[in-house]
Structures are given as C-alpha cells and as structure tokens.
Amino acid sequence: MRPDHPIVLITGASSGFGAAMARLLAAQGCHLALGARRRERVEALAEELTRTHGVKVFAGTVDTRDTGSVNAFVEAAAASLGGLNVLVANAGLASGTYRLWETPDEDLEAMMRTNVEGVVKTIRAGLPHLRKAGWGHVFFIGSTAGHQPYEGGSVYCASKFGVKAIAHSLRLELNGEQIRVTSVDPGMAETEFSDVRLKDGDKAKAVYQGVKPLSANDVAECVRWCLMLPDHVNIDEMLVKCLDQASVHKLHRRT
Ligand code: NDP
Ligand code: 8X3
C-alpha cells in the first residue's frame, strides 16, 4: 500500500517543474529529496518546505550526467530519509534550436547526457530503494517533443523520444512488482526552460507571447494526481498541453 507519507526524490528541483512538484507534494505530506546543481536554491527550498509543512527534506547537489554524483546523492538521500518510494527523473534541458547540421557537440552532449543518460542513472540508482520499500512509483518527465518532432529540435526531440522508450521498457521490466511507471509529457510551459534553451531573456519571453502556457504548477498537479491514485491504477503516459496549443506546430496567439 502507498505509505501515508511517501518519500519522493526529485531531480531538477532548483527551478520550474521540480520546484513546483516539491511544493505541491510537501503540502500532501510527502518527505522529499531535492537535487540539482544549484545547491543554494535547493537548500532554500528545503528550508521553506520544512518550515511550512513540517516534512523531512534532504537537499543535495547532483549533476545527473555524472554516475558518481547521482549515486552519492541517491544514497545520501535514502540514508537521511530512511528509504525512497518515488523517483521523479525531471532534470533536463534543451540547448539551442539548431538545424541538425549546425548542432555543436557541446549542445548535443548536454541534451543527450542530461535527458537520456541522466534519467537512466537516476532511476538505476534509486530503484533498489523502491524495491526494498515494497511500494514505488517512477516518474519520467517526457515532452510533446517525444511525440512529434519539429524543425530545430532534432536532438531535443530525440532525447525525449528516448525518454518515452526508456519508460516503456522499464514498465515491461517491472511488470509484476508494486512499482508504477508514469511518463508525464507536457507541451509548452513557462519555466526557465526557454531561458536555458535560448540564452536570451527577451527571446525566451517571446516564446509565450499572446499564449497562456502551462505553468510549472499545472505539471506538478499531473504528477500529484497520478501518485495519489489507487495502487492498482497506473497512468502510463499523460500528454498535457495548454488549450492554446493544439499541436507542436499549431498555437493560438492573441495579438
Ligand atoms: P527549468 O530550466 O526551469 O528546470 C530544469 C531543472 O533541471 C533545473 O532545476 C536544473 O537545475 C535541472 N538540471 C539541468 N541539468 C541538470 C544536471 N546536469 N544535473 C542536475 N540537474 C540539472 O525547466 P523545466 O522545469 O521546464 O524542465 C524540467 C523538465 O521538463 C526537463 O526535463 C524538460 O525537458 C521538461 N519539459 C519542459 C517543458 C517546458 O516547456 N518547460 C515541456 C516539456 C518537458 P540546475 O541548473 O540547478 O542543475
Ligand atoms: C518542451 C516543449 O515544445 O519546447 O519540451 O519542445 S517544446
């Protein structure tokens, strides 16, 4: 049975979806392990959530591209919190909007190493703790980019198609165990995502001009809902877009 206070590990908790999930799940009584490279941000969030919700929060630095860093973070989190029930492999990024033939190695490697390798490393390190607990839930954060490719997104889309494949394989591999596997796949959401991708605040703002995009909290709510369902119910994939986004290529912009 789902514990009354599940212990949830979230990567990429310094911003956007990860920070919003931490806030929403703390309000539900979940204990949390929060990781990202920007330590001061996760520490400040941990302090806020311990104070406001009285839950246990472990905050640590993790670079999900690095096996040693991931293993150390996961083991320290499990030791500090007394185990783990839920993994949210959220850390990820898009870097640039290059056509394939223009893509620099640096951006190619950043996306594939974080979005694909980092997700595998996080789940590989965390799964033994879910098995030991006897009840678990693994969340992938995919994207509409893992359903429909677009120009200037070949590598990012490939990474999110990769996330989809990994989620499907893991669900098959875990069949028969009390560990659910869900991929929450959002469309455009206003976080730091476009600042990171475009490295230009004005261009990042323009992405959302005239549109009401998803918020980080909307996506966090999807995770919360999937987590709180009865034990025998597994949401495999949740494709969620704002109403203004009918597809990757069709957006309603108010002028
Ligand atoms: P943000 O840029 O706001 O957050 C990204 C988070 O990932 C940050 O906390 C960042 O922390 C962390 N991160 C990045 N690289 C690493 C790394 N190597 N090691 C550890 N943490 C890392 O973006 P979002 O919240 O929007 O993105 C979260 C996830 O959602 C990503 O996987 C993204 O691809 C996906 N997504 C986003 C959508 C959107 O439109 N916003 C839509 C669909 C999916 P730090 O820099 O401190 O390490
Ligand atoms: C982020 C959504 O449309 O920028 O995954 O690829 S999109």
mmCIF file of N, CA and C in Angstrom, residues 16 18 26 72 75 105 145 147 152 155 159 161 163 196 218 229 237:
data_model
loop_
_atom_site.group_PDB
_atom_site.id
_atom_site.type_symbol
_atom_site.label_atom_id
_atom_site.label_comp_id
_atom_site.label_asym_id
_atom_site.label_seq_id
_atom_site.Cartn_x
_atom_site.Cartn_y
_atom_site.Cartn_z
ATOM 1 N N GLY A 16 11.456 25.561 -11.941
ATOM 2 C CA GLY A 16 10.401 25.012 -12.809
ATOM 3 C C GLY A 16 9.582 23.886 -12.211
ATOM 4 N N GLY A 18 10.319 20.904 -11.163
ATOM 5 C CA GLY A 18 10.850 20.207 -9.992
ATOM 6 C C GLY A 18 10.531 20.950 -8.708
ATOM 7 N N ALA A 26 4.983 18.401 -0.848
ATOM 8 C CA ALA A 26 5.194 18.686 0.579
ATOM 9 C C ALA A 26 3.858 19.026 1.235
ATOM 10 N N ALA A 72 25.953 9.066 -5.241
ATOM 11 C CA ALA A 72 26.196 9.658 -3.917
ATOM 12 C C ALA A 72 24.949 10.404 -3.433
ATOM 13 N N GLU A 75 22.141 7.780 -2.488
ATOM 14 C CA GLU A 75 22.438 7.041 -1.258
ATOM 15 C C GLU A 75 22.334 7.955 -0.029
ATOM 16 N N ASP A 105 28.789 20.098 -30.806
ATOM 17 C CA ASP A 105 28.949 18.926 -29.934
ATOM 18 C C ASP A 105 28.515 19.227 -28.508
ATOM 19 N N ALA A 145 7.604 16.930 -27.355
ATOM 20 C CA ALA A 145 8.736 16.746 -28.279
ATOM 21 C C ALA A 145 9.112 15.274 -28.414
ATOM 22 N N HIS A 147 6.740 13.103 -28.852
ATOM 23 C CA HIS A 147 5.613 12.563 -29.620
ATOM 24 C C HIS A 147 5.631 13.093 -31.048
ATOM 25 N N GLY A 152 14.504 22.308 -35.881
ATOM 26 C CA GLY A 152 15.322 22.969 -34.868
ATOM 27 C C GLY A 152 15.320 22.218 -33.543
ATOM 28 N N VAL A 155 17.729 17.061 -31.839
ATOM 29 C CA VAL A 155 18.398 16.359 -30.733
ATOM 30 C C VAL A 155 17.507 16.355 -29.485
ATOM 31 N N SER A 159 16.011 13.078 -27.708
ATOM 32 C CA SER A 159 16.201 12.753 -26.290
ATOM 33 C C SER A 159 14.862 12.431 -25.626
ATOM 34 N N PHE A 161 12.064 11.344 -27.264
ATOM 35 C CA PHE A 161 11.627 10.040 -27.784
ATOM 36 C C PHE A 161 12.364 8.938 -27.012
ATOM 37 N N VAL A 163 13.355 9.113 -23.891
ATOM 38 C CA VAL A 163 12.717 9.011 -22.569
ATOM 39 C C VAL A 163 11.470 8.128 -22.668
ATOM 40 N N VAL A 196 17.109 28.883 -20.634
ATOM 41 C CA VAL A 196 18.251 27.970 -20.764
ATOM 42 C C VAL A 196 18.466 27.636 -22.244
ATOM 43 N N ASP A 218 0.832 23.482 -12.959
ATOM 44 C CA ASP A 218 -0.081 22.602 -13.717
ATOM 45 C C ASP A 218 0.553 21.223 -13.897
ATOM 46 N N LEU A 229 -3.454 8.091 -7.049
ATOM 47 C CA LEU A 229 -4.451 7.104 -7.498
ATOM 48 C C LEU A 229 -4.291 5.795 -6.715
ATOM 49 N N GLU A 237 1.060 7.164 -19.584
ATOM 50 C CA GLU A 237 1.528 8.375 -20.259
ATOM 51 C C GLU A 237 0.487 9.455 -20.106
#
